[in-house]
Short mmCIF file of N, CA and C in Angstrom, two decimals:
data_model
loop_
_atom_site.label_atom_id
_atom_site.label_comp_id
_atom_site.label_asym_id
_atom_site.label_seq_id
_atom_site.Cartn_x
_atom_site.Cartn_y
_atom_site.Cartn_z
N MET A 1231 -9.22 -9.56 21.94
CA MET A 1231 -8.73 -10.30 20.80
C MET A 1231 -9.87 -10.51 19.81
N ASN A 1232 -9.54 -10.46 18.54
CA ASN A 1232 -10.52 -10.74 17.49
C ASN A 1232 -10.22 -12.09 16.84
N TYR A 1233 -11.28 -12.69 16.29
CA TYR A 1233 -11.20 -14.02 15.70
C TYR A 1233 -11.77 -13.98 14.29
N ILE A 1234 -11.36 -14.95 13.49
CA ILE A 1234 -11.89 -15.15 12.16
C ILE A 1234 -12.37 -16.59 12.08
N ARG A 1235 -13.42 -16.81 11.32
CA ARG A 1235 -13.98 -18.16 11.19
C ARG A 1235 -13.40 -18.85 9.96
N ILE A 1236 -13.05 -20.10 10.11
CA ILE A 1236 -12.59 -20.94 9.01
C ILE A 1236 -13.56 -22.10 8.88
N CYS A 1237 -14.04 -22.33 7.66
CA CYS A 1237 -15.02 -23.40 7.40
C CYS A 1237 -14.51 -24.30 6.29
N LYS A 1238 -14.73 -25.61 6.45
CA LYS A 1238 -14.43 -26.58 5.40
C LYS A 1238 -15.74 -26.85 4.69
N GLY A 1239 -15.94 -26.20 3.55
CA GLY A 1239 -17.20 -26.30 2.83
C GLY A 1239 -18.20 -25.29 3.35
N VAL A 1240 -19.22 -25.03 2.54
CA VAL A 1240 -20.20 -24.00 2.90
C VAL A 1240 -21.17 -24.44 3.99
N GLN A 1241 -21.29 -25.74 4.22
CA GLN A 1241 -22.22 -26.23 5.25
C GLN A 1241 -21.58 -26.32 6.62
N ASP A 1242 -20.25 -26.25 6.70
CA ASP A 1242 -19.52 -26.38 7.96
C ASP A 1242 -19.73 -25.13 8.82
N LYS A 1243 -20.01 -25.32 10.09
CA LYS A 1243 -20.17 -24.18 11.00
C LYS A 1243 -18.84 -23.55 11.33
N GLY A 1244 -17.75 -24.28 11.11
CA GLY A 1244 -16.41 -23.73 11.22
C GLY A 1244 -15.84 -23.72 12.61
N ILE A 1245 -14.66 -23.11 12.68
CA ILE A 1245 -13.98 -22.86 13.95
C ILE A 1245 -13.57 -21.40 13.95
N LEU A 1246 -13.39 -20.84 15.13
CA LEU A 1246 -12.90 -19.47 15.25
C LEU A 1246 -11.45 -19.53 15.71
N VAL A 1247 -10.59 -18.80 15.01
CA VAL A 1247 -9.17 -18.75 15.35
C VAL A 1247 -8.77 -17.27 15.46
N PRO A 1248 -7.75 -16.96 16.26
CA PRO A 1248 -7.28 -15.57 16.33
C PRO A 1248 -6.91 -15.05 14.94
N ILE A 1249 -7.19 -13.78 14.68
CA ILE A 1249 -6.99 -13.23 13.34
C ILE A 1249 -5.54 -13.27 12.89
N ASN A 1250 -4.61 -13.32 13.82
CA ASN A 1250 -3.20 -13.37 13.41
C ASN A 1250 -2.71 -14.80 13.22
N SER A 1251 -3.62 -15.77 13.22
CA SER A 1251 -3.26 -17.18 13.03
C SER A 1251 -2.93 -17.47 11.57
N ASP A 1252 -2.19 -18.54 11.36
CA ASP A 1252 -1.93 -19.03 10.01
C ASP A 1252 -3.20 -19.70 9.50
N LEU A 1253 -3.91 -19.04 8.60
CA LEU A 1253 -5.18 -19.56 8.11
C LEU A 1253 -5.00 -20.85 7.32
N TYR A 1254 -3.81 -21.10 6.85
CA TYR A 1254 -3.57 -22.27 6.01
C TYR A 1254 -3.10 -23.50 6.81
N LYS A 1255 -2.94 -23.32 8.11
CA LYS A 1255 -2.54 -24.46 8.95
C LYS A 1255 -3.68 -25.48 8.98
N ASN A 1256 -3.34 -26.71 8.72
CA ASN A 1256 -4.31 -27.82 8.72
C ASN A 1256 -5.37 -27.69 7.63
N VAL A 1257 -5.10 -26.94 6.57
CA VAL A 1257 -6.04 -26.76 5.47
C VAL A 1257 -5.54 -27.55 4.27
N ASP A 1258 -6.41 -28.33 3.67
CA ASP A 1258 -6.11 -29.06 2.45
C ASP A 1258 -6.62 -28.22 1.29
N LEU A 1259 -5.72 -27.60 0.55
CA LEU A 1259 -6.12 -26.69 -0.53
C LEU A 1259 -6.82 -27.41 -1.68
N ASN A 1260 -6.84 -28.73 -1.66
CA ASN A 1260 -7.59 -29.48 -2.65
C ASN A 1260 -9.06 -29.61 -2.27
N LYS A 1261 -9.45 -28.93 -1.23
CA LYS A 1261 -10.85 -28.88 -0.78
C LYS A 1261 -11.29 -27.41 -0.79
N ASP A 1262 -12.60 -27.19 -0.66
CA ASP A 1262 -13.07 -25.81 -0.59
C ASP A 1262 -13.10 -25.37 0.86
N TYR A 1263 -12.34 -24.34 1.15
CA TYR A 1263 -12.27 -23.74 2.49
C TYR A 1263 -12.68 -22.28 2.39
N TYR A 1264 -13.21 -21.78 3.49
CA TYR A 1264 -13.74 -20.41 3.54
C TYR A 1264 -13.28 -19.73 4.81
N THR A 1265 -13.19 -18.41 4.74
CA THR A 1265 -12.93 -17.60 5.93
C THR A 1265 -14.02 -16.55 6.03
N SER A 1266 -14.28 -16.13 7.24
CA SER A 1266 -15.29 -15.09 7.43
C SER A 1266 -14.77 -13.76 6.91
N ALA A 1267 -15.65 -12.99 6.36
CA ALA A 1267 -15.30 -11.64 5.92
C ALA A 1267 -15.20 -10.70 7.12
N PHE A 1268 -15.84 -11.10 8.22
CA PHE A 1268 -15.92 -10.25 9.40
C PHE A 1268 -15.20 -10.88 10.59
N PHE A 1269 -14.83 -10.05 11.55
CA PHE A 1269 -14.16 -10.48 12.77
C PHE A 1269 -15.17 -10.70 13.88
N TYR A 1270 -14.83 -11.59 14.79
CA TYR A 1270 -15.65 -11.86 15.97
C TYR A 1270 -14.83 -11.47 17.20
N ASN A 1271 -15.48 -10.78 18.14
CA ASN A 1271 -14.78 -10.37 19.36
C ASN A 1271 -14.83 -11.48 20.41
N GLU A 1272 -14.28 -11.22 21.56
CA GLU A 1272 -14.18 -12.23 22.62
C GLU A 1272 -15.56 -12.71 23.08
N ASP A 1273 -16.51 -11.79 23.26
CA ASP A 1273 -17.87 -12.18 23.66
C ASP A 1273 -18.52 -13.07 22.60
N GLN A 1274 -18.34 -12.72 21.35
CA GLN A 1274 -18.91 -13.51 20.25
C GLN A 1274 -18.23 -14.88 20.16
N TYR A 1275 -16.93 -14.91 20.43
CA TYR A 1275 -16.19 -16.17 20.46
C TYR A 1275 -16.77 -17.09 21.54
N ASN A 1276 -17.03 -16.52 22.72
CA ASN A 1276 -17.60 -17.31 23.81
C ASN A 1276 -19.01 -17.80 23.46
N THR A 1277 -19.79 -16.97 22.80
CA THR A 1277 -21.12 -17.39 22.35
C THR A 1277 -20.99 -18.55 21.37
N PHE A 1278 -20.06 -18.43 20.44
CA PHE A 1278 -19.83 -19.50 19.45
C PHE A 1278 -19.41 -20.79 20.15
N LYS A 1279 -18.53 -20.69 21.14
CA LYS A 1279 -18.09 -21.89 21.86
C LYS A 1279 -19.27 -22.56 22.56
N THR A 1280 -20.22 -21.77 23.04
CA THR A 1280 -21.39 -22.31 23.74
C THR A 1280 -22.42 -22.88 22.78
N THR A 1281 -22.71 -22.14 21.70
CA THR A 1281 -23.80 -22.53 20.79
C THR A 1281 -23.33 -23.35 19.58
N GLY A 1282 -22.06 -23.20 19.22
CA GLY A 1282 -21.54 -23.90 18.03
C GLY A 1282 -21.94 -23.25 16.72
N THR A 1283 -22.46 -22.03 16.78
CA THR A 1283 -22.90 -21.35 15.56
C THR A 1283 -22.70 -19.83 15.70
N VAL A 1284 -22.59 -19.17 14.55
CA VAL A 1284 -22.52 -17.70 14.53
C VAL A 1284 -23.88 -17.10 14.22
N ALA A 1285 -24.88 -17.95 14.04
CA ALA A 1285 -26.23 -17.46 13.75
C ALA A 1285 -26.67 -16.50 14.85
N GLY A 1286 -27.21 -15.37 14.43
CA GLY A 1286 -27.69 -14.37 15.38
C GLY A 1286 -26.63 -13.36 15.79
N ILE A 1287 -25.38 -13.60 15.46
CA ILE A 1287 -24.32 -12.62 15.75
C ILE A 1287 -24.28 -11.65 14.58
N ASN A 1288 -24.69 -10.42 14.83
CA ASN A 1288 -24.80 -9.45 13.75
C ASN A 1288 -23.93 -8.21 13.92
N ASP A 1289 -23.30 -8.06 15.08
CA ASP A 1289 -22.53 -6.84 15.35
C ASP A 1289 -21.03 -7.07 15.12
N THR A 1290 -20.72 -7.71 14.01
CA THR A 1290 -19.34 -7.96 13.63
C THR A 1290 -18.77 -6.74 12.91
N VAL A 1291 -17.45 -6.73 12.75
CA VAL A 1291 -16.78 -5.68 11.99
C VAL A 1291 -15.71 -6.32 11.11
N THR A 1292 -15.26 -5.57 10.14
CA THR A 1292 -14.19 -6.03 9.26
C THR A 1292 -13.32 -4.85 8.84
N ASN A 1293 -12.15 -5.15 8.37
CA ASN A 1293 -11.28 -4.13 7.77
C ASN A 1293 -11.21 -4.31 6.26
N LYS A 1294 -12.21 -5.00 5.71
CA LYS A 1294 -12.19 -5.40 4.31
C LYS A 1294 -13.47 -4.98 3.59
N LEU A 1295 -13.31 -4.52 2.36
CA LEU A 1295 -14.43 -4.35 1.43
C LEU A 1295 -14.25 -5.41 0.37
N TYR A 1296 -15.35 -5.98 -0.12
CA TYR A 1296 -15.24 -7.08 -1.07
C TYR A 1296 -16.38 -7.06 -2.07
N TRP A 1297 -16.06 -7.50 -3.28
CA TRP A 1297 -17.02 -7.57 -4.38
C TRP A 1297 -16.84 -8.91 -5.08
N ASP A 1298 -17.93 -9.46 -5.57
CA ASP A 1298 -17.92 -10.71 -6.31
C ASP A 1298 -18.68 -10.48 -7.61
N PHE A 1299 -18.01 -10.75 -8.73
CA PHE A 1299 -18.60 -10.58 -10.05
C PHE A 1299 -18.74 -11.94 -10.70
N ASP A 1300 -19.97 -12.31 -11.06
CA ASP A 1300 -20.25 -13.61 -11.64
C ASP A 1300 -21.04 -13.49 -12.93
N SER A 1301 -20.69 -14.34 -13.90
CA SER A 1301 -21.48 -14.48 -15.10
C SER A 1301 -21.29 -15.91 -15.62
N ALA A 1302 -22.33 -16.70 -15.49
CA ALA A 1302 -22.27 -18.08 -15.95
C ALA A 1302 -22.18 -18.15 -17.47
N ASP A 1303 -22.72 -17.15 -18.16
CA ASP A 1303 -22.78 -17.16 -19.62
C ASP A 1303 -21.58 -16.51 -20.30
N ASN A 1304 -20.98 -15.51 -19.63
CA ASN A 1304 -19.91 -14.76 -20.29
C ASN A 1304 -18.90 -14.29 -19.24
N LEU A 1305 -17.86 -15.07 -19.04
CA LEU A 1305 -16.84 -14.76 -18.04
C LEU A 1305 -16.20 -13.40 -18.30
N ASN A 1306 -16.11 -12.99 -19.55
CA ASN A 1306 -15.52 -11.69 -19.87
C ASN A 1306 -16.33 -10.53 -19.31
N GLN A 1307 -17.66 -10.69 -19.19
CA GLN A 1307 -18.46 -9.63 -18.58
C GLN A 1307 -18.07 -9.45 -17.11
N ALA A 1308 -17.88 -10.56 -16.39
CA ALA A 1308 -17.46 -10.48 -14.99
C ALA A 1308 -16.06 -9.87 -14.89
N LYS A 1309 -15.19 -10.27 -15.78
CA LYS A 1309 -13.82 -9.75 -15.80
C LYS A 1309 -13.82 -8.25 -16.07
N ASP A 1310 -14.61 -7.80 -17.04
CA ASP A 1310 -14.69 -6.37 -17.35
C ASP A 1310 -15.23 -5.57 -16.18
N ALA A 1311 -16.23 -6.12 -15.50
CA ALA A 1311 -16.80 -5.43 -14.33
C ALA A 1311 -15.77 -5.31 -13.21
N ALA A 1312 -15.01 -6.38 -12.97
CA ALA A 1312 -13.97 -6.33 -11.95
C ALA A 1312 -12.90 -5.30 -12.32
N HIS A 1313 -12.55 -5.24 -13.57
CA HIS A 1313 -11.58 -4.26 -14.05
C HIS A 1313 -12.11 -2.83 -13.85
N THR A 1314 -13.36 -2.61 -14.19
CA THR A 1314 -13.98 -1.29 -14.00
C THR A 1314 -13.99 -0.92 -12.52
N LEU A 1315 -14.33 -1.88 -11.67
CA LEU A 1315 -14.34 -1.60 -10.23
C LEU A 1315 -12.95 -1.19 -9.76
N CYS A 1316 -11.92 -1.90 -10.19
CA CYS A 1316 -10.56 -1.56 -9.77
C CYS A 1316 -10.19 -0.15 -10.21
N ALA A 1317 -10.59 0.24 -11.39
CA ALA A 1317 -10.32 1.60 -11.86
C ALA A 1317 -11.05 2.62 -10.99
N ARG A 1318 -12.29 2.30 -10.61
CA ARG A 1318 -13.05 3.18 -9.70
C ARG A 1318 -12.35 3.30 -8.36
N LEU A 1319 -11.91 2.17 -7.83
CA LEU A 1319 -11.23 2.17 -6.53
C LEU A 1319 -9.97 3.03 -6.56
N ALA A 1320 -9.24 2.97 -7.67
CA ALA A 1320 -8.02 3.76 -7.80
C ALA A 1320 -8.31 5.25 -7.77
N LYS A 1321 -9.49 5.65 -8.25
CA LYS A 1321 -9.88 7.07 -8.22
C LYS A 1321 -10.37 7.50 -6.84
N ILE A 1322 -10.97 6.58 -6.09
CA ILE A 1322 -11.57 6.91 -4.80
C ILE A 1322 -10.56 6.85 -3.66
N TYR A 1323 -9.75 5.81 -3.65
CA TYR A 1323 -8.84 5.56 -2.53
C TYR A 1323 -7.40 5.60 -3.01
N THR A 1324 -6.52 5.98 -2.11
CA THR A 1324 -5.09 5.83 -2.34
C THR A 1324 -4.72 4.49 -1.73
N LEU A 1325 -4.55 3.50 -2.57
CA LEU A 1325 -4.32 2.14 -2.09
C LEU A 1325 -2.94 1.65 -2.52
N ALA A 1326 -2.24 1.06 -1.56
CA ALA A 1326 -1.00 0.37 -1.90
C ALA A 1326 -1.38 -0.93 -2.58
N SER A 1327 -0.50 -1.43 -3.43
CA SER A 1327 -0.82 -2.64 -4.18
C SER A 1327 -1.08 -3.83 -3.27
N ASP A 1328 -0.49 -3.84 -2.07
CA ASP A 1328 -0.73 -4.97 -1.18
C ASP A 1328 -2.04 -4.84 -0.40
N ASN A 1329 -2.78 -3.77 -0.61
CA ASN A 1329 -4.09 -3.60 0.03
C ASN A 1329 -5.24 -4.09 -0.83
N ILE A 1330 -4.97 -4.33 -2.11
CA ILE A 1330 -6.03 -4.78 -3.00
C ILE A 1330 -5.67 -6.18 -3.52
N ALA A 1331 -6.66 -7.04 -3.47
CA ALA A 1331 -6.46 -8.42 -3.93
C ALA A 1331 -7.51 -8.75 -4.98
N LEU A 1332 -7.07 -9.33 -6.07
CA LEU A 1332 -7.94 -9.74 -7.17
C LEU A 1332 -7.81 -11.24 -7.34
N PHE A 1333 -8.94 -11.89 -7.63
CA PHE A 1333 -8.93 -13.34 -7.76
C PHE A 1333 -9.84 -13.80 -8.89
N PHE A 1334 -9.44 -14.86 -9.57
CA PHE A 1334 -10.37 -15.64 -10.37
C PHE A 1334 -10.99 -16.60 -9.36
N SER A 1335 -12.31 -16.69 -9.34
CA SER A 1335 -13.00 -17.45 -8.30
C SER A 1335 -12.90 -18.96 -8.47
N GLY A 1336 -12.57 -19.40 -9.66
CA GLY A 1336 -12.51 -20.83 -9.91
C GLY A 1336 -13.77 -21.36 -10.56
N LYS A 1337 -14.74 -20.48 -10.79
CA LYS A 1337 -15.97 -20.94 -11.45
C LYS A 1337 -16.42 -19.94 -12.50
N LYS A 1338 -17.20 -18.96 -12.10
CA LYS A 1338 -17.83 -18.09 -13.09
C LYS A 1338 -17.54 -16.61 -12.87
N GLY A 1339 -16.44 -16.30 -12.16
CA GLY A 1339 -16.23 -14.89 -11.94
C GLY A 1339 -14.93 -14.50 -11.27
N PHE A 1340 -14.97 -13.27 -10.79
CA PHE A 1340 -13.80 -12.63 -10.20
C PHE A 1340 -14.20 -11.96 -8.90
N GLN A 1341 -13.25 -11.90 -7.98
CA GLN A 1341 -13.48 -11.25 -6.70
C GLN A 1341 -12.43 -10.18 -6.49
N VAL A 1342 -12.85 -9.10 -5.87
CA VAL A 1342 -11.96 -8.00 -5.52
C VAL A 1342 -12.10 -7.78 -4.03
N GLU A 1343 -10.97 -7.69 -3.34
CA GLU A 1343 -10.97 -7.43 -1.91
C GLU A 1343 -9.99 -6.31 -1.62
N VAL A 1344 -10.43 -5.35 -0.80
CA VAL A 1344 -9.56 -4.26 -0.37
C VAL A 1344 -9.46 -4.33 1.14
N THR A 1345 -8.23 -4.37 1.64
CA THR A 1345 -7.98 -4.42 3.08
C THR A 1345 -7.45 -3.08 3.54
N PHE A 1346 -8.04 -2.58 4.61
CA PHE A 1346 -7.63 -1.31 5.21
C PHE A 1346 -6.86 -1.60 6.49
N GLN A 1347 -5.83 -0.83 6.73
CA GLN A 1347 -4.98 -1.07 7.90
C GLN A 1347 -5.56 -0.52 9.19
N SER A 1348 -6.25 0.61 9.13
CA SER A 1348 -6.68 1.26 10.37
C SER A 1348 -8.17 1.59 10.41
N GLU A 1349 -8.94 1.06 9.49
CA GLU A 1349 -10.38 1.31 9.48
C GLU A 1349 -11.12 -0.01 9.64
N THR A 1350 -12.27 0.07 10.29
CA THR A 1350 -13.16 -1.09 10.35
C THR A 1350 -14.56 -0.64 9.92
N PHE A 1351 -15.31 -1.62 9.43
CA PHE A 1351 -16.64 -1.35 8.89
C PHE A 1351 -17.64 -2.35 9.46
N THR A 1352 -18.84 -1.88 9.69
CA THR A 1352 -19.93 -2.77 10.08
C THR A 1352 -20.47 -3.46 8.82
N PRO A 1353 -21.25 -4.51 8.99
CA PRO A 1353 -21.84 -5.15 7.80
C PRO A 1353 -22.66 -4.17 6.95
N GLN A 1354 -23.41 -3.29 7.58
CA GLN A 1354 -24.21 -2.33 6.81
C GLN A 1354 -23.33 -1.34 6.07
N GLU A 1355 -22.24 -0.91 6.69
CA GLU A 1355 -21.32 0.01 6.01
C GLU A 1355 -20.66 -0.68 4.82
N VAL A 1356 -20.25 -1.94 4.99
CA VAL A 1356 -19.66 -2.69 3.87
C VAL A 1356 -20.65 -2.76 2.72
N LYS A 1357 -21.88 -3.14 3.03
CA LYS A 1357 -22.90 -3.26 1.99
C LYS A 1357 -23.11 -1.93 1.28
N ASN A 1358 -23.28 -0.85 2.04
CA ASN A 1358 -23.53 0.46 1.44
C ASN A 1358 -22.37 0.90 0.55
N ILE A 1359 -21.16 0.77 1.04
CA ILE A 1359 -19.99 1.21 0.27
C ILE A 1359 -19.83 0.35 -0.98
N CYS A 1360 -19.89 -0.95 -0.81
CA CYS A 1360 -19.64 -1.86 -1.94
C CYS A 1360 -20.71 -1.71 -3.02
N LEU A 1361 -21.95 -1.60 -2.63
CA LEU A 1361 -23.00 -1.44 -3.63
C LEU A 1361 -22.92 -0.08 -4.32
N ASN A 1362 -22.51 0.94 -3.56
CA ASN A 1362 -22.36 2.26 -4.15
C ASN A 1362 -21.21 2.27 -5.16
N VAL A 1363 -20.06 1.75 -4.77
CA VAL A 1363 -18.91 1.74 -5.68
C VAL A 1363 -19.17 0.82 -6.87
N GLY A 1364 -19.93 -0.25 -6.65
CA GLY A 1364 -20.22 -1.20 -7.71
C GLY A 1364 -21.47 -0.90 -8.51
N GLU A 1365 -22.07 0.27 -8.27
CA GLU A 1365 -23.32 0.61 -8.96
C GLU A 1365 -23.14 0.56 -10.48
N GLY A 1366 -24.13 -0.07 -11.13
CA GLY A 1366 -24.15 -0.15 -12.57
C GLY A 1366 -23.36 -1.31 -13.15
N LEU A 1367 -22.67 -2.05 -12.31
CA LEU A 1367 -21.91 -3.21 -12.78
C LEU A 1367 -22.81 -4.43 -12.67
N ASN A 1368 -23.34 -4.85 -13.81
CA ASN A 1368 -24.46 -5.81 -13.79
C ASN A 1368 -24.09 -7.22 -13.36
N THR A 1369 -22.81 -7.57 -13.29
CA THR A 1369 -22.44 -8.91 -12.83
C THR A 1369 -22.11 -8.94 -11.34
N LEU A 1370 -22.26 -7.81 -10.65
CA LEU A 1370 -22.00 -7.76 -9.21
C LEU A 1370 -23.04 -8.57 -8.45
N ASP A 1371 -22.56 -9.48 -7.60
CA ASP A 1371 -23.44 -10.24 -6.73
C ASP A 1371 -23.82 -9.34 -5.56
N ARG A 1372 -25.07 -8.92 -5.52
CA ARG A 1372 -25.54 -7.97 -4.52
C ARG A 1372 -26.06 -8.66 -3.26
N GLN A 1373 -26.02 -9.98 -3.22
CA GLN A 1373 -26.59 -10.75 -2.11
C GLN A 1373 -25.56 -11.21 -1.08
N ILE A 1374 -24.32 -10.79 -1.20
CA ILE A 1374 -23.26 -11.36 -0.37
C ILE A 1374 -22.90 -10.51 0.85
N TYR A 1375 -23.70 -9.56 1.19
CA TYR A 1375 -23.34 -8.64 2.25
C TYR A 1375 -24.16 -8.91 3.51
N ASN A 1376 -23.58 -9.71 4.41
CA ASN A 1376 -24.21 -9.97 5.70
C ASN A 1376 -23.13 -10.19 6.75
N ALA A 1377 -23.52 -10.14 8.01
CA ALA A 1377 -22.59 -10.14 9.13
C ALA A 1377 -21.78 -11.43 9.26
N ASN A 1378 -22.24 -12.52 8.68
CA ASN A 1378 -21.54 -13.79 8.83
C ASN A 1378 -21.10 -14.38 7.50
N ARG A 1379 -20.89 -13.51 6.52
CA ARG A 1379 -20.47 -13.92 5.18
C ARG A 1379 -19.13 -14.65 5.25
N ILE A 1380 -19.03 -15.73 4.50
CA ILE A 1380 -17.76 -16.41 4.32
C ILE A 1380 -17.32 -16.25 2.87
N LEU A 1381 -16.01 -16.16 2.68
CA LEU A 1381 -15.40 -16.01 1.37
C LEU A 1381 -14.42 -17.17 1.17
N ARG A 1382 -14.40 -17.71 -0.02
CA ARG A 1382 -13.50 -18.84 -0.24
C ARG A 1382 -12.06 -18.43 -0.03
N LEU A 1383 -11.33 -19.29 0.65
CA LEU A 1383 -9.92 -19.06 0.95
C LEU A 1383 -9.12 -19.08 -0.35
N PRO A 1384 -8.29 -18.04 -0.58
CA PRO A 1384 -7.46 -18.05 -1.78
C PRO A 1384 -6.62 -19.32 -1.87
N LEU A 1385 -6.48 -19.81 -3.08
CA LEU A 1385 -5.72 -21.01 -3.44
C LEU A 1385 -6.44 -22.31 -3.13
N SER A 1386 -7.67 -22.23 -2.60
CA SER A 1386 -8.42 -23.46 -2.36
C SER A 1386 -9.23 -23.82 -3.60
N LYS A 1387 -9.60 -25.10 -3.67
CA LYS A 1387 -10.25 -25.65 -4.86
C LYS A 1387 -11.76 -25.43 -4.80
N HIS A 1388 -12.33 -25.04 -5.91
CA HIS A 1388 -13.78 -24.89 -6.00
C HIS A 1388 -14.41 -26.27 -5.99
N GLN A 1389 -15.44 -26.45 -5.19
CA GLN A 1389 -16.06 -27.76 -5.00
C GLN A 1389 -16.74 -28.29 -6.26
N ASP A 1390 -17.20 -27.42 -7.14
CA ASP A 1390 -17.91 -27.86 -8.35
C ASP A 1390 -16.99 -28.05 -9.55
N THR A 1391 -16.09 -27.11 -9.77
CA THR A 1391 -15.30 -27.12 -11.00
C THR A 1391 -13.95 -27.80 -10.86
N GLY A 1392 -13.44 -27.87 -9.62
CA GLY A 1392 -12.10 -28.40 -9.42
C GLY A 1392 -11.02 -27.39 -9.72
N LEU A 1393 -11.42 -26.15 -10.06
CA LEU A 1393 -10.46 -25.08 -10.31
C LEU A 1393 -10.18 -24.34 -9.01
N PHE A 1394 -9.07 -23.65 -8.95
CA PHE A 1394 -8.64 -22.98 -7.73
C PHE A 1394 -8.97 -21.49 -7.76
N LYS A 1395 -9.16 -20.91 -6.58
CA LYS A 1395 -9.29 -19.46 -6.45
C LYS A 1395 -7.88 -18.92 -6.51
N VAL A 1396 -7.55 -18.27 -7.62
CA VAL A 1396 -6.17 -17.84 -7.84
C VAL A 1396 -6.05 -16.32 -7.84
N PRO A 1397 -4.97 -15.83 -7.25
CA PRO A 1397 -4.74 -14.38 -7.25
C PRO A 1397 -4.31 -13.89 -8.62
N LEU A 1398 -4.71 -12.68 -8.94
CA LEU A 1398 -4.34 -12.00 -10.18
C LEU A 1398 -3.77 -10.65 -9.82
N ASP A 1399 -3.07 -10.03 -10.75
CA ASP A 1399 -2.72 -8.63 -10.53
C ASP A 1399 -3.56 -7.77 -11.47
N PHE A 1400 -3.60 -6.50 -11.19
CA PHE A 1400 -4.47 -5.60 -11.94
C PHE A 1400 -4.16 -5.65 -13.43
N THR A 1401 -2.87 -5.67 -13.79
CA THR A 1401 -2.52 -5.70 -15.21
C THR A 1401 -2.93 -7.02 -15.84
N GLY A 1402 -2.85 -8.11 -15.08
CA GLY A 1402 -3.28 -9.41 -15.60
C GLY A 1402 -4.77 -9.45 -15.85
N LEU A 1403 -5.53 -8.75 -15.05
CA LEU A 1403 -6.98 -8.70 -15.23
C LEU A 1403 -7.35 -7.96 -16.50
N ALA A 1404 -6.55 -6.97 -16.85
CA ALA A 1404 -6.84 -6.17 -18.04
C ALA A 1404 -6.58 -6.92 -19.34
N ASP A 1405 -5.78 -7.98 -19.29
CA ASP A 1405 -5.45 -8.74 -20.51
C ASP A 1405 -6.59 -9.59 -20.99
#
């Protein structure tokens, strides 16, 4: 069985729940909540139960590629970069619309997530692919690729701005 980590705030060490769990159960969307980008296996779950932390667990996998575009000075630059990335993804992969998720982050940018049904990636593979596909996009956050990365849960409130991480569609991003 694989697990995903849910954290209340960025300082919370979180809990591990089975990946097929309702991630929104017991979650107050008026707070900032996060989920791990990567899955934890049974051995890693047992280590977490013993130590209370995922620190040192580096051999995780995911079925997701993700990008974060931020610009504190010009939100349109982040939006344009996310739009360009989506166009690149459409040329590289044959993706169903339910495999790609776009979000306004609630602060200074946009996030793009692609979920694959039958592929998994190591943290290094995610980093290599995402940086390669995102090459030249100057608002891409290049520091977010590690084995224990957490991503804000969609529809949860940003702790600083009070705005929510909201889903967008590709055509909405282009407007």
